[in-house]
Amino acid sequence: MKTKVHILVKVRNVALLPSALLVFKTIKVGFPDAEVWVWGNNLAAGPMGDVREACKNVGAIFLNIPTINHGRWI
């Protein structure tokens, strides 16, 4: 059975986008064989494009969902 990793990405301020993308630089170091699911927390079109590209680069599955509280999402 393959490990599944789920990541919730929220970008409230576009200036913070680089911080939201940091996880993609090392996710495959910590979880080289994992199936990675990335959930956009109601991402706007601009940041969503960058997150989609980062997902593509690491082979992650991306879904953008309506706004959800982190605790409820977990």
Coordinates of C-alpha atoms in Angstrom, one line a residue:
M1 CA 0.0 0.0 0.0
K2 CA 1.3 3.4 -1.0
T3 CA 1.5 6.1 1.6
K4 CA -0.8 9.1 1.0
V5 CA 0.2 12.6 1.9
H6 CA -2.5 15.3 2.0
I7 CA -1.5 19.0 2.0
L8 CA -3.9 21.9 2.4
V9 CA -2.7 25.1 0.7
K10 CA -4.1 28.5 1.6
V11 CA -2.8 31.8 0.1
R12 CA -4.4 34.7 1.8
N13 CA -1.9 37.2 0.5
V14 CA -0.1 36.7 -2.8
A15 CA 3.1 38.1 -1.3
L16 CA 3.2 34.9 0.8
L17 CA 2.9 32.5 -2.2
P18 CA 6.6 31.6 -2.1
S19 CA 6.1 30.3 1.5
A20 CA 3.1 28.2 0.4
L21 CA 5.3 26.6 -2.3
L22 CA 8.2 25.7 0.0
V23 CA 6.7 22.2 0.7
F24 CA 7.1 21.2 -2.9
K25 CA 10.9 21.6 -2.8
T26 CA 11.3 18.8 -0.3
I27 CA 8.0 16.7 -0.2
K28 CA 9.7 13.9 -2.3
V29 CA 12.7 13.9 0.0
G30 CA 10.6 13.0 3.0
F31 CA 8.0 10.9 1.1
P32 CA 9.8 9.7 -2.1
D33 CA 7.1 7.1 -3.0
A34 CA 4.0 8.7 -1.6
E35 CA 0.9 9.6 -3.4
V36 CA 0.6 13.3 -2.8
W37 CA -2.7 15.1 -2.7
V38 CA -2.8 18.9 -2.6
W39 CA -6.0 20.6 -1.7
G40 CA -6.3 24.3 -2.6
N41 CA -8.3 26.1 0.0
N42 CA -10.3 28.3 -2.3
L43 CA -7.3 29.5 -4.2
A44 CA -7.6 32.5 -6.5
A45 CA -6.7 31.9 -10.2
G46 CA -3.2 33.4 -10.0
P47 CA -1.8 31.5 -7.0
M48 CA -3.7 28.4 -8.2
G49 CA -1.7 28.3 -11.4
D50 CA 1.5 28.4 -9.4
V51 CA 0.4 25.6 -7.1
R52 CA -0.8 23.5 -10.0
E53 CA 2.6 23.9 -11.6
A54 CA 4.4 22.9 -8.4
C55 CA 2.1 19.9 -8.1
K56 CA 2.9 18.9 -11.7
N57 CA 6.6 19.1 -11.0
V58 CA 6.3 16.6 -8.1
G59 CA 3.6 14.4 -9.6
A60 CA 1.0 15.5 -7.0
I61 CA -2.8 15.4 -7.5
F62 CA -4.4 18.9 -7.2
L63 CA -8.0 19.8 -6.3
N64 CA -9.2 23.3 -5.4
I65 CA -12.0 23.2 -2.9
P66 CA -14.3 25.8 -1.3
T67 CA -13.0 27.6 1.8
I68 CA -12.6 25.3 4.8
N69 CA -11.3 25.7 8.3
H70 CA -8.0 23.8 8.7
G71 CA -9.3 21.9 11.8
R72 CA -12.5 20.8 10.0
W73 CA -10.5 19.7 6.9
I74 CA -8.3 17.5 9.1

